[in-house]
mmCIF file with all atom_site columns, C-alpha atoms in Angstrom:
data_model
loop_
_atom_site.group_PDB
_atom_site.id
_atom_site.type_symbol
_atom_site.label_atom_id
_atom_site.label_alt_id
_atom_site.label_comp_id
_atom_site.label_asym_id
_atom_site.label_entity_id
_atom_site.label_seq_id
_atom_site.pdbx_PDB_ins_code
_atom_site.Cartn_x
_atom_site.Cartn_y
_atom_site.Cartn_z
_atom_site.occupancy
_atom_site.B_iso_or_equiv
_atom_site.pdbx_formal_charge
_atom_site.auth_seq_id
_atom_site.auth_comp_id
_atom_site.auth_asym_id
_atom_site.auth_atom_id
_atom_site.pdbx_PDB_model_num
ATOM 1   C CA . MET A 1 1   ? -28.446 -5.954  -21.233 1.00 62.00 ? 1   MET A CA 1
ATOM 2   C CA . PRO A 1 2   ? -26.469 -2.722  -20.665 1.00 74.00 ? 2   PRO A CA 1
ATOM 3   C CA . THR A 1 3   ? -22.993 -2.791  -21.583 1.00 89.00 ? 3   THR A CA 1
ATOM 4   C CA . LYS A 1 4   ? -20.610 -3.230  -18.656 1.00 95.00 ? 4   LYS A CA 1
ATOM 5   C CA . LYS A 1 5   ? -18.243 -0.599  -17.660 1.00 97.00 ? 5   LYS A CA 1
ATOM 6   C CA . ILE A 1 6   ? -14.816 -1.368  -16.221 1.00 98.00 ? 6   ILE A CA 1
ATOM 7   C CA . ALA A 1 7   ? -12.313 1.063   -15.076 1.00 98.00 ? 7   ALA A CA 1
ATOM 8   C CA . VAL A 1 8   ? -8.521  0.325   -15.058 1.00 98.00 ? 8   VAL A CA 1
ATOM 9   C CA . ILE A 1 9   ? -5.915  2.360   -13.012 1.00 98.00 ? 9   ILE A CA 1
ATOM 10  C CA . LEU A 1 10  ? -2.639  2.582   -14.600 1.00 98.00 ? 10  LEU A CA 1
ATOM 11  C CA . ALA A 1 11  ? 0.704   3.852   -12.931 1.00 98.00 ? 11  ALA A CA 1
ATOM 12  C CA . GLY A 1 12  ? 2.904   4.921   -15.851 1.00 96.00 ? 12  GLY A CA 1
ATOM 13  C CA . SER A 1 13  ? 4.328   3.120   -18.796 1.00 97.00 ? 13  SER A CA 1
ATOM 14  C CA . GLY A 1 14  ? 7.034   0.414   -18.272 1.00 95.00 ? 14  GLY A CA 1
ATOM 15  C CA . VAL A 1 15  ? 7.625   -2.276  -15.975 1.00 95.00 ? 15  VAL A CA 1
ATOM 16  C CA . TYR A 1 16  ? 10.531  -0.558  -13.805 1.00 94.00 ? 16  TYR A CA 1
ATOM 17  C CA . ASP A 1 17  ? 8.971   2.581   -13.176 1.00 95.00 ? 17  ASP A CA 1
ATOM 18  C CA . GLY A 1 18  ? 5.123   2.383   -14.199 1.00 97.00 ? 18  GLY A CA 1
ATOM 19  C CA . SER A 1 19  ? 2.423   -0.072  -15.174 1.00 98.00 ? 19  SER A CA 1
ATOM 20  C CA . GLU A 1 20  ? 3.760   -3.330  -16.674 1.00 98.00 ? 20  GLU A CA 1
ATOM 21  C CA . ILE A 1 21  ? 2.824   -2.936  -20.532 1.00 98.00 ? 21  ILE A CA 1
ATOM 22  C CA . HIS A 1 22  ? 2.276   -6.680  -21.071 1.00 98.00 ? 22  HIS A CA 1
ATOM 23  C CA . GLU A 1 23  ? -0.166  -7.009  -18.106 1.00 98.00 ? 23  GLU A CA 1
ATOM 24  C CA . ALA A 1 24  ? -1.972  -3.874  -18.863 1.00 98.00 ? 24  ALA A CA 1
ATOM 25  C CA . THR A 1 25  ? -2.448  -4.395  -22.507 1.00 98.00 ? 25  THR A CA 1
ATOM 26  C CA . LEU A 1 26  ? -3.535  -7.906  -21.786 1.00 98.00 ? 26  LEU A CA 1
ATOM 27  C CA . ALA A 1 27  ? -6.085  -6.963  -19.308 1.00 98.00 ? 27  ALA A CA 1
ATOM 28  C CA . LEU A 1 28  ? -7.331  -4.296  -22.034 1.00 98.00 ? 28  LEU A CA 1
ATOM 29  C CA . LEU A 1 29  ? -7.410  -6.788  -24.380 1.00 98.00 ? 29  LEU A CA 1
ATOM 30  C CA . TYR A 1 30  ? -9.524  -9.461  -22.711 1.00 98.00 ? 30  TYR A CA 1
ATOM 31  C CA . LEU A 1 31  ? -11.785 -6.661  -21.413 1.00 97.00 ? 31  LEU A CA 1
ATOM 32  C CA . SER A 1 32  ? -12.469 -5.671  -24.845 1.00 97.00 ? 32  SER A CA 1
ATOM 33  C CA . GLU A 1 33  ? -12.987 -9.200  -26.210 1.00 96.00 ? 33  GLU A CA 1
ATOM 34  C CA . GLN A 1 34  ? -15.721 -9.413  -23.319 1.00 94.00 ? 34  GLN A CA 1
ATOM 35  C CA . GLY A 1 35  ? -17.471 -6.489  -25.089 1.00 94.00 ? 35  GLY A CA 1
ATOM 36  C CA . VAL A 1 36  ? -17.086 -4.099  -22.313 1.00 96.00 ? 36  VAL A CA 1
ATOM 37  C CA . LYS A 1 37  ? -16.459 -0.278  -22.138 1.00 97.00 ? 37  LYS A CA 1
ATOM 38  C CA . ILE A 1 38  ? -13.319 0.506   -20.922 1.00 98.00 ? 38  ILE A CA 1
ATOM 39  C CA . GLN A 1 39  ? -11.998 3.674   -19.248 1.00 98.00 ? 39  GLN A CA 1
ATOM 40  C CA . CYS A 1 40  ? -8.494  4.037   -17.915 1.00 98.00 ? 40  CYS A CA 1
ATOM 41  C CA . PHE A 1 41  ? -7.430  6.443   -15.187 1.00 98.00 ? 41  PHE A CA 1
ATOM 42  C CA . ALA A 1 42  ? -4.033  7.458   -13.593 1.00 98.00 ? 42  ALA A CA 1
ATOM 43  C CA . PRO A 1 43  ? -2.908  9.891   -10.845 1.00 98.00 ? 43  PRO A CA 1
ATOM 44  C CA . ASN A 1 44  ? -1.612  13.222  -12.083 1.00 98.00 ? 44  ASN A CA 1
ATOM 45  C CA . ILE A 1 45  ? 1.365   13.323  -10.274 1.00 97.00 ? 45  ILE A CA 1
ATOM 46  C CA . GLU A 1 46  ? 5.324   13.162  -11.122 1.00 96.00 ? 46  GLU A CA 1
ATOM 47  C CA . GLN A 1 47  ? 6.748   9.573   -11.040 1.00 96.00 ? 47  GLN A CA 1
ATOM 48  C CA . THR A 1 48  ? 8.835   8.540   -7.998  1.00 91.00 ? 48  THR A CA 1
ATOM 49  C CA . HIS A 1 49  ? 11.733  8.292   -10.391 1.00 93.00 ? 49  HIS A CA 1
ATOM 50  C CA . VAL A 1 50  ? 12.315  7.414   -14.197 1.00 90.00 ? 50  VAL A CA 1
ATOM 51  C CA . ILE A 1 51  ? 14.156  4.142   -14.982 1.00 94.00 ? 51  ILE A CA 1
ATOM 52  C CA . ASN A 1 52  ? 15.852  3.850   -18.534 1.00 93.00 ? 52  ASN A CA 1
ATOM 53  C CA . HIS A 1 53  ? 14.548  0.331   -19.555 1.00 95.00 ? 53  HIS A CA 1
ATOM 54  C CA . LEU A 1 54  ? 17.506  -0.279  -21.705 1.00 92.00 ? 54  LEU A CA 1
ATOM 55  C CA . THR A 1 55  ? 20.004  -0.018  -19.055 1.00 94.00 ? 55  THR A CA 1
ATOM 56  C CA . GLN A 1 56  ? 17.517  -0.316  -16.235 1.00 90.00 ? 56  GLN A CA 1
ATOM 57  C CA . LYS A 1 57  ? 19.296  2.608   -14.430 1.00 94.00 ? 57  LYS A CA 1
ATOM 58  C CA . GLU A 1 58  ? 17.714  5.641   -12.857 1.00 90.00 ? 58  GLU A CA 1
ATOM 59  C CA . SER A 1 59  ? 17.550  8.553   -15.219 1.00 93.00 ? 59  SER A CA 1
ATOM 60  C CA . PRO A 1 60  ? 18.017  12.111  -14.466 1.00 93.00 ? 60  PRO A CA 1
ATOM 61  C CA . GLU A 1 61  ? 14.710  13.354  -15.565 1.00 93.00 ? 61  GLU A CA 1
ATOM 62  C CA . THR A 1 62  ? 10.935  13.576  -14.411 1.00 93.00 ? 62  THR A CA 1
ATOM 63  C CA . ARG A 1 63  ? 7.949   12.171  -16.000 1.00 95.00 ? 63  ARG A CA 1
ATOM 64  C CA . ASN A 1 64  ? 4.085   12.563  -15.230 1.00 97.00 ? 64  ASN A CA 1
ATOM 65  C CA . VAL A 1 65  ? 2.244   9.336   -14.293 1.00 98.00 ? 65  VAL A CA 1
ATOM 66  C CA . LEU A 1 66  ? -1.032  10.595  -16.084 1.00 98.00 ? 66  LEU A CA 1
ATOM 67  C CA . VAL A 1 67  ? 1.070   11.751  -19.102 1.00 97.00 ? 67  VAL A CA 1
ATOM 68  C CA . GLU A 1 68  ? 3.034   8.247   -19.331 1.00 97.00 ? 68  GLU A CA 1
ATOM 69  C CA . SER A 1 69  ? -0.367  6.119   -18.691 1.00 98.00 ? 69  SER A CA 1
ATOM 70  C CA . ALA A 1 70  ? -1.801  7.790   -21.869 1.00 98.00 ? 70  ALA A CA 1
ATOM 71  C CA . ARG A 1 71  ? 0.831   5.931   -23.914 1.00 97.00 ? 71  ARG A CA 1
ATOM 72  C CA . ILE A 1 72  ? -0.823  2.559   -23.065 1.00 98.00 ? 72  ILE A CA 1
ATOM 73  C CA . ALA A 1 73  ? -4.269  4.031   -23.116 1.00 97.00 ? 73  ALA A CA 1
ATOM 74  C CA . ARG A 1 74  ? -3.500  5.561   -26.562 1.00 96.00 ? 74  ARG A CA 1
ATOM 75  C CA . GLY A 1 75  ? -4.575  8.992   -25.159 1.00 96.00 ? 75  GLY A CA 1
ATOM 76  C CA . ASN A 1 76  ? -7.769  7.940   -23.576 1.00 96.00 ? 76  ASN A CA 1
ATOM 77  C CA . VAL A 1 77  ? -7.045  8.406   -20.042 1.00 98.00 ? 77  VAL A CA 1
ATOM 78  C CA . LYS A 1 78  ? -8.581  10.226  -17.192 1.00 98.00 ? 78  LYS A CA 1
ATOM 79  C CA . ASP A 1 79  ? -7.352  11.706  -13.651 1.00 98.00 ? 79  ASP A CA 1
ATOM 80  C CA . VAL A 1 80  ? -8.033  9.035   -11.050 1.00 98.00 ? 80  VAL A CA 1
ATOM 81  C CA . LYS A 1 81  ? -9.585  11.796  -9.036  1.00 98.00 ? 81  LYS A CA 1
ATOM 82  C CA . GLU A 1 82  ? -12.687 11.501  -11.460 1.00 98.00 ? 82  GLU A CA 1
ATOM 83  C CA . LEU A 1 83  ? -12.894 7.941   -10.647 1.00 98.00 ? 83  LEU A CA 1
ATOM 84  C CA . THR A 1 84  ? -15.802 6.448   -8.723  1.00 96.00 ? 84  THR A CA 1
ATOM 85  C CA . ALA A 1 85  ? -17.592 3.263   -8.449  1.00 97.00 ? 85  ALA A CA 1
ATOM 86  C CA . ASP A 1 86  ? -20.877 4.859   -9.069  1.00 96.00 ? 86  ASP A CA 1
ATOM 87  C CA . ASP A 1 87  ? -20.014 5.131   -13.046 1.00 96.00 ? 87  ASP A CA 1
ATOM 88  C CA . PHE A 1 88  ? -18.520 1.533   -13.102 1.00 98.00 ? 88  PHE A CA 1
ATOM 89  C CA . ASP A 1 89  ? -19.064 -2.016  -12.702 1.00 97.00 ? 89  ASP A CA 1
ATOM 90  C CA . GLY A 1 90  ? -15.769 -3.275  -11.683 1.00 98.00 ? 90  GLY A CA 1
ATOM 91  C CA . LEU A 1 91  ? -12.031 -2.158  -11.449 1.00 98.00 ? 91  LEU A CA 1
ATOM 92  C CA . ILE A 1 92  ? -8.638  -3.547  -12.593 1.00 98.00 ? 92  ILE A CA 1
ATOM 93  C CA . ILE A 1 93  ? -5.103  -2.624  -11.545 1.00 98.00 ? 93  ILE A CA 1
ATOM 94  C CA . PRO A 1 94  ? -2.170  -4.077  -13.532 1.00 98.00 ? 94  PRO A CA 1
ATOM 95  C CA . GLY A 1 95  ? 1.076   -4.413  -11.898 1.00 97.00 ? 95  GLY A CA 1
ATOM 96  C CA . GLY A 1 96  ? 4.554   -3.297  -12.660 1.00 96.00 ? 96  GLY A CA 1
ATOM 97  C CA . PHE A 1 97  ? 6.757   -1.354  -10.426 1.00 96.00 ? 97  PHE A CA 1
ATOM 98  C CA . GLY A 1 98  ? 4.985   1.755   -10.726 1.00 96.00 ? 98  GLY A CA 1
ATOM 99  C CA . ALA A 1 99  ? 1.969   0.176   -8.980  1.00 97.00 ? 99  ALA A CA 1
ATOM 100 C CA . ALA A 1 100 ? 4.339   -0.029  -6.009  1.00 97.00 ? 100 ALA A CA 1
ATOM 101 C CA . LYS A 1 101 ? 6.175   3.148   -6.417  1.00 97.00 ? 101 LYS A CA 1
ATOM 102 C CA . ASN A 1 102 ? 3.719   5.627   -7.945  1.00 97.00 ? 102 ASN A CA 1
ATOM 103 C CA . LEU A 1 103 ? 0.071   4.260   -6.664  1.00 98.00 ? 103 LEU A CA 1
ATOM 104 C CA . SER A 1 104 ? 1.730   3.508   -3.229  1.00 97.00 ? 104 SER A CA 1
ATOM 105 C CA . ASN A 1 105 ? 5.326   3.410   -1.965  1.00 97.00 ? 105 ASN A CA 1
ATOM 106 C CA . PHE A 1 106 ? 5.398   -0.405  -1.080  1.00 97.00 ? 106 PHE A CA 1
ATOM 107 C CA . ALA A 1 107 ? 8.557   -0.824  -3.154  1.00 95.00 ? 107 ALA A CA 1
ATOM 108 C CA . PHE A 1 108 ? 10.402  1.242   -0.616  1.00 96.00 ? 108 PHE A CA 1
ATOM 109 C CA . LYS A 1 109 ? 8.427   0.994   2.674   1.00 96.00 ? 109 LYS A CA 1
ATOM 110 C CA . GLY A 1 110 ? 7.140   -2.447  2.461   1.00 94.00 ? 110 GLY A CA 1
ATOM 111 C CA . SER A 1 111 ? 4.252   -3.289  5.081   1.00 96.00 ? 111 SER A CA 1
ATOM 112 C CA . ASP A 1 112 ? 4.871   0.452   6.330   1.00 96.00 ? 112 ASP A CA 1
ATOM 113 C CA . CYS A 1 113 ? 3.578   1.933   2.827   1.00 97.00 ? 113 CYS A CA 1
ATOM 114 C CA . THR A 1 114 ? 0.865   4.409   2.131   1.00 97.00 ? 114 THR A CA 1
ATOM 115 C CA . VAL A 1 115 ? -1.201  4.561   -0.818  1.00 98.00 ? 115 VAL A CA 1
ATOM 116 C CA . ASN A 1 116 ? -1.976  7.699   -2.864  1.00 98.00 ? 116 ASN A CA 1
ATOM 117 C CA . ASP A 1 117 ? -4.910  9.301   -1.435  1.00 98.00 ? 117 ASP A CA 1
ATOM 118 C CA . ASP A 1 118 ? -7.020  9.405   -4.685  1.00 98.00 ? 118 ASP A CA 1
ATOM 119 C CA . VAL A 1 119 ? -6.245  5.913   -5.876  1.00 98.00 ? 119 VAL A CA 1
ATOM 120 C CA . LEU A 1 120 ? -7.371  4.636   -2.377  1.00 98.00 ? 120 LEU A CA 1
ATOM 121 C CA . THR A 1 121 ? -10.395 6.716   -2.379  1.00 98.00 ? 121 THR A CA 1
ATOM 122 C CA . ALA A 1 122 ? -11.402 5.318   -5.731  1.00 98.00 ? 122 ALA A CA 1
ATOM 123 C CA . ALA A 1 123 ? -10.624 1.695   -5.169  1.00 98.00 ? 123 ALA A CA 1
ATOM 124 C CA . LYS A 1 124 ? -12.446 1.938   -1.671  1.00 98.00 ? 124 LYS A CA 1
ATOM 125 C CA . SER A 1 125 ? -15.415 3.192   -3.266  1.00 98.00 ? 125 SER A CA 1
ATOM 126 C CA . PHE A 1 126 ? -15.793 -0.275  -5.343  1.00 98.00 ? 126 PHE A CA 1
ATOM 127 C CA . ALA A 1 127 ? -15.175 -2.185  -2.156  1.00 98.00 ? 127 ALA A CA 1
ATOM 128 C CA . LYS A 1 128 ? -17.808 -0.257  -0.592  1.00 97.00 ? 128 LYS A CA 1
ATOM 129 C CA . ALA A 1 129 ? -20.303 -0.752  -3.368  1.00 97.00 ? 129 ALA A CA 1
ATOM 130 C CA . GLU A 1 130 ? -19.633 -4.519  -3.425  1.00 97.00 ? 130 GLU A CA 1
ATOM 131 C CA . LYS A 1 131 ? -18.299 -4.142  -6.898  1.00 98.00 ? 131 LYS A CA 1
ATOM 132 C CA . PRO A 1 132 ? -15.560 -6.581  -7.937  1.00 98.00 ? 132 PRO A CA 1
ATOM 133 C CA . ILE A 1 133 ? -11.676 -5.580  -8.113  1.00 98.00 ? 133 ILE A CA 1
ATOM 134 C CA . GLY A 1 134 ? -9.091  -7.573  -9.852  1.00 98.00 ? 134 GLY A CA 1
ATOM 135 C CA . LEU A 1 135 ? -5.272  -7.093  -8.692  1.00 98.00 ? 135 LEU A CA 1
ATOM 136 C CA . ILE A 1 136 ? -2.483  -8.125  -11.044 1.00 98.00 ? 136 ILE A CA 1
ATOM 137 C CA . CYS A 1 137 ? 1.211   -9.024  -10.020 1.00 97.00 ? 137 CYS A CA 1
ATOM 138 C CA . ILE A 1 138 ? 2.377   -6.599  -7.386  1.00 97.00 ? 138 ILE A CA 1
ATOM 139 C CA . ALA A 1 139 ? -0.751  -4.740  -7.219  1.00 98.00 ? 139 ALA A CA 1
ATOM 140 C CA . PRO A 1 140 ? -2.409  -6.981  -4.433  1.00 97.00 ? 140 PRO A CA 1
ATOM 141 C CA . HIS A 1 141 ? -0.449  -5.182  -2.083  1.00 97.00 ? 141 HIS A CA 1
ATOM 142 C CA . LEU A 1 142 ? -3.066  -2.829  -2.185  1.00 98.00 ? 142 LEU A CA 1
ATOM 143 C CA . ALA A 1 143 ? -5.637  -5.109  -1.109  1.00 98.00 ? 143 ALA A CA 1
ATOM 144 C CA . PRO A 1 144 ? -5.110  -4.576  2.717   1.00 98.00 ? 144 PRO A CA 1
ATOM 145 C CA . LYS A 1 145 ? -5.332  -1.117  2.335   1.00 97.00 ? 145 LYS A CA 1
ATOM 146 C CA . ILE A 1 146 ? -8.594  -1.192  0.112   1.00 98.00 ? 146 ILE A CA 1
ATOM 147 C CA . TYR A 1 147 ? -10.433 -3.931  2.453   1.00 98.00 ? 147 TYR A CA 1
ATOM 148 C CA . GLY A 1 148 ? -8.585  -4.134  5.777   1.00 96.00 ? 148 GLY A CA 1
ATOM 149 C CA . ARG A 1 149 ? -7.220  -7.081  7.402   1.00 96.00 ? 149 ARG A CA 1
ATOM 150 C CA . GLY A 1 150 ? -8.353  -10.590 6.579   1.00 97.00 ? 150 GLY A CA 1
ATOM 151 C CA . VAL A 1 151 ? -8.583  -10.028 2.763   1.00 98.00 ? 151 VAL A CA 1
ATOM 152 C CA . ILE A 1 152 ? -7.541  -12.947 0.875   1.00 98.00 ? 152 ILE A CA 1
ATOM 153 C CA . CYS A 1 153 ? -4.885  -12.385 -2.059  1.00 98.00 ? 153 CYS A CA 1
ATOM 154 C CA . THR A 1 154 ? -1.938  -13.720 -3.755  1.00 97.00 ? 154 THR A CA 1
ATOM 155 C CA . ILE A 1 155 ? 1.363   -12.234 -5.216  1.00 96.00 ? 155 ILE A CA 1
ATOM 156 C CA . GLY A 1 156 ? 2.309   -16.040 -6.514  1.00 94.00 ? 156 GLY A CA 1
ATOM 157 C CA . ASN A 1 157 ? 4.954   -17.513 -3.742  1.00 94.00 ? 157 ASN A CA 1
ATOM 158 C CA . ASP A 1 158 ? 7.431   -15.061 -3.268  1.00 92.00 ? 158 ASP A CA 1
ATOM 159 C CA . GLU A 1 159 ? 7.849   -15.569 0.526   1.00 94.00 ? 159 GLU A CA 1
ATOM 160 C CA . ASN A 1 160 ? 9.251   -12.398 1.462   1.00 94.00 ? 160 ASN A CA 1
ATOM 161 C CA . THR A 1 161 ? 6.814   -10.349 -0.579  1.00 95.00 ? 161 THR A CA 1
ATOM 162 C CA . ALA A 1 162 ? 4.121   -12.342 0.935   1.00 95.00 ? 162 ALA A CA 1
ATOM 163 C CA . ALA A 1 163 ? 5.398   -11.612 4.469   1.00 96.00 ? 163 ALA A CA 1
ATOM 164 C CA . GLU A 1 164 ? 5.116   -8.039  4.062   1.00 96.00 ? 164 GLU A CA 1
ATOM 165 C CA . LEU A 1 165 ? 1.335   -8.429  2.648   1.00 96.00 ? 165 LEU A CA 1
ATOM 166 C CA . GLU A 1 166 ? 0.747   -10.601 6.035   1.00 97.00 ? 166 GLU A CA 1
ATOM 167 C CA . LYS A 1 167 ? 2.111   -7.937  8.119   1.00 97.00 ? 167 LYS A CA 1
ATOM 168 C CA . MET A 1 168 ? -0.338  -5.535  6.515   1.00 97.00 ? 168 MET A CA 1
ATOM 169 C CA . GLY A 1 169 ? -3.161  -7.782  7.419   1.00 96.00 ? 169 GLY A CA 1
ATOM 170 C CA . ALA A 1 170 ? -3.568  -9.734  4.398   1.00 97.00 ? 170 ALA A CA 1
ATOM 171 C CA . VAL A 1 171 ? -4.192  -13.457 4.012   1.00 97.00 ? 171 VAL A CA 1
ATOM 172 C CA . HIS A 1 172 ? -1.683  -14.668 1.451   1.00 97.00 ? 172 HIS A CA 1
ATOM 173 C CA . GLN A 1 173 ? -2.438  -17.731 -0.790  1.00 96.00 ? 173 GLN A CA 1
ATOM 174 C CA . SER A 1 174 ? 0.397   -19.280 -3.164  1.00 97.00 ? 174 SER A CA 1
ATOM 175 C CA . CYS A 1 175 ? -0.860  -19.215 -6.528  1.00 97.00 ? 175 CYS A CA 1
ATOM 176 C CA . ASP A 1 176 ? 0.816   -20.329 -9.835  1.00 96.00 ? 176 ASP A CA 1
ATOM 177 C CA . VAL A 1 177 ? 0.951   -18.149 -12.880 1.00 97.00 ? 177 VAL A CA 1
ATOM 178 C CA . SER A 1 178 ? -1.808  -19.548 -14.782 1.00 97.00 ? 178 SER A CA 1
ATOM 179 C CA . ASN A 1 179 ? -4.419  -19.196 -11.831 1.00 98.00 ? 179 ASN A CA 1
ATOM 180 C CA . ILE A 1 180 ? -6.323  -16.777 -9.765  1.00 98.00 ? 180 ILE A CA 1
ATOM 181 C CA . VAL A 1 181 ? -7.053  -16.385 -6.025  1.00 98.00 ? 181 VAL A CA 1
ATOM 182 C CA . GLU A 1 182 ? -10.481 -15.244 -5.107  1.00 98.00 ? 182 GLU A CA 1
ATOM 183 C CA . ASP A 1 183 ? -11.890 -13.587 -1.991  1.00 98.00 ? 183 ASP A CA 1
ATOM 184 C CA . LYS A 1 184 ? -15.574 -14.325 -2.527  1.00 97.00 ? 184 LYS A CA 1
ATOM 185 C CA . ALA A 1 185 ? -16.458 -12.258 0.621   1.00 97.00 ? 185 ALA A CA 1
ATOM 186 C CA . ASN A 1 186 ? -14.852 -9.229  -0.985  1.00 97.00 ? 186 ASN A CA 1
ATOM 187 C CA . LYS A 1 187 ? -15.310 -9.800  -4.701  1.00 98.00 ? 187 LYS A CA 1
ATOM 188 C CA . LEU A 1 188 ? -11.713 -9.543  -5.091  1.00 98.00 ? 188 LEU A CA 1
ATOM 189 C CA . ILE A 1 189 ? -9.511  -11.397 -7.581  1.00 98.00 ? 189 ILE A CA 1
ATOM 190 C CA . SER A 1 190 ? -5.755  -11.512 -8.030  1.00 98.00 ? 190 SER A CA 1
ATOM 191 C CA . THR A 1 191 ? -3.252  -13.202 -10.096 1.00 98.00 ? 191 THR A CA 1
ATOM 192 C CA . PRO A 1 192 ? 0.587   -13.459 -9.936  1.00 98.00 ? 192 PRO A CA 1
ATOM 193 C CA . ALA A 1 193 ? 1.371   -12.626 -13.552 1.00 97.00 ? 193 ALA A CA 1
ATOM 194 C CA . TYR A 1 194 ? 4.968   -11.236 -13.821 1.00 97.00 ? 194 TYR A CA 1
ATOM 195 C CA . MET A 1 195 ? 5.705   -12.056 -10.349 1.00 96.00 ? 195 MET A CA 1
ATOM 196 C CA . LEU A 1 196 ? 6.203   -15.648 -11.523 1.00 95.00 ? 196 LEU A CA 1
ATOM 197 C CA . GLY A 1 197 ? 5.576   -15.822 -15.239 1.00 96.00 ? 197 GLY A CA 1
ATOM 198 C CA . LYS A 1 198 ? 8.675   -15.785 -17.717 1.00 95.00 ? 198 LYS A CA 1
ATOM 199 C CA . ASN A 1 199 ? 6.905   -14.718 -20.792 1.00 97.00 ? 199 ASN A CA 1
ATOM 200 C CA . ILE A 1 200 ? 3.940   -12.771 -22.162 1.00 98.00 ? 200 ILE A CA 1
ATOM 201 C CA . SER A 1 201 ? 2.132   -16.256 -22.959 1.00 97.00 ? 201 SER A CA 1
ATOM 202 C CA . GLU A 1 202 ? 2.473   -17.375 -19.577 1.00 97.00 ? 202 GLU A CA 1
ATOM 203 C CA . VAL A 1 203 ? 0.976   -14.492 -17.752 1.00 98.00 ? 203 VAL A CA 1
ATOM 204 C CA . ALA A 1 204 ? -1.790  -14.205 -20.363 1.00 98.00 ? 204 ALA A CA 1
ATOM 205 C CA . VAL A 1 205 ? -3.409  -17.232 -18.855 1.00 98.00 ? 205 VAL A CA 1
ATOM 206 C CA . GLY A 1 206 ? -4.061  -15.732 -15.431 1.00 98.00 ? 206 GLY A CA 1
ATOM 207 C CA . ILE A 1 207 ? -4.982  -12.454 -16.629 1.00 98.00 ? 207 ILE A CA 1
ATOM 208 C CA . LYS A 1 208 ? -7.858  -13.969 -18.797 1.00 98.00 ? 208 LYS A CA 1
ATOM 209 C CA . LYS A 1 209 ? -9.057  -15.973 -15.902 1.00 98.00 ? 209 LYS A CA 1
ATOM 210 C CA . LEU A 1 210 ? -9.196  -12.589 -13.910 1.00 98.00 ? 210 LEU A CA 1
ATOM 211 C CA . VAL A 1 211 ? -10.880 -10.585 -16.439 1.00 98.00 ? 211 VAL A CA 1
ATOM 212 C CA . THR A 1 212 ? -13.372 -13.244 -17.334 1.00 97.00 ? 212 THR A CA 1
ATOM 213 C CA . ARG A 1 213 ? -14.109 -13.795 -13.425 1.00 98.00 ? 213 ARG A CA 1
ATOM 214 C CA . LEU A 1 214 ? -14.447 -10.134 -12.870 1.00 98.00 ? 214 LEU A CA 1
ATOM 215 C CA . ILE A 1 215 ? -16.771 -9.866  -15.572 1.00 97.00 ? 215 ILE A CA 1
ATOM 216 C CA . GLN A 1 216 ? -18.965 -12.774 -14.086 1.00 96.00 ? 216 GLN A CA 1
ATOM 217 C CA . LEU A 1 217 ? -18.850 -11.120 -10.668 1.00 97.00 ? 217 LEU A CA 1
ATOM 218 C CA . THR A 1 218 ? -20.426 -7.851  -12.285 1.00 96.00 ? 218 THR A CA 1
ATOM 219 C CA . ASN A 1 219 ? -23.555 -9.956  -12.588 1.00 86.00 ? 219 ASN A CA 1
ATOM 220 C CA . THR A 1 220 ? -23.689 -11.024 -8.727  1.00 82.00 ? 220 THR A CA 1
#
């Protein structure tokens, strides 16, 4: 059987202004354990802003999302403009505020958000090809933009965030940190991770289930 190829879209490096590092690393670990070939991608754009992760205050500097994502990917990251479902069997997008600040502006605009054109084009190519997508933590806010109204997903149980997703046309299902929600019609899997989890061991359970299910769905 040919080796499965999974794409991972990153949004920088660090929970407050990029990809959540635990979530991204766990996803990469569990993909590697499944023996798949992994390729990371990120948009080649400036971050919305830079947060000092020690003080949690905004820092007066600029950083590039692709360059910062290379920290997590150990340099093996490509511009998301190069990503198409033709070359891969599935897609995973970890959370972190960068998913809602750099991949989109959901952190600032909520249900009125827009998504980076290159990220949306890449993700939609997987949906059109009926290839599975896994969205972690806050990343499920992208689901209604990718699939349209009626898509089923979870960000855990935060009522305000869930309400914003539902305004966008998603059907939100509450879910605990150790579980996943699957939209079978769309081959979409989501898990709350740090939207609910208090530590890395808690979020690891749901992320492992998401990766395992996504790999299973590449065979259907």
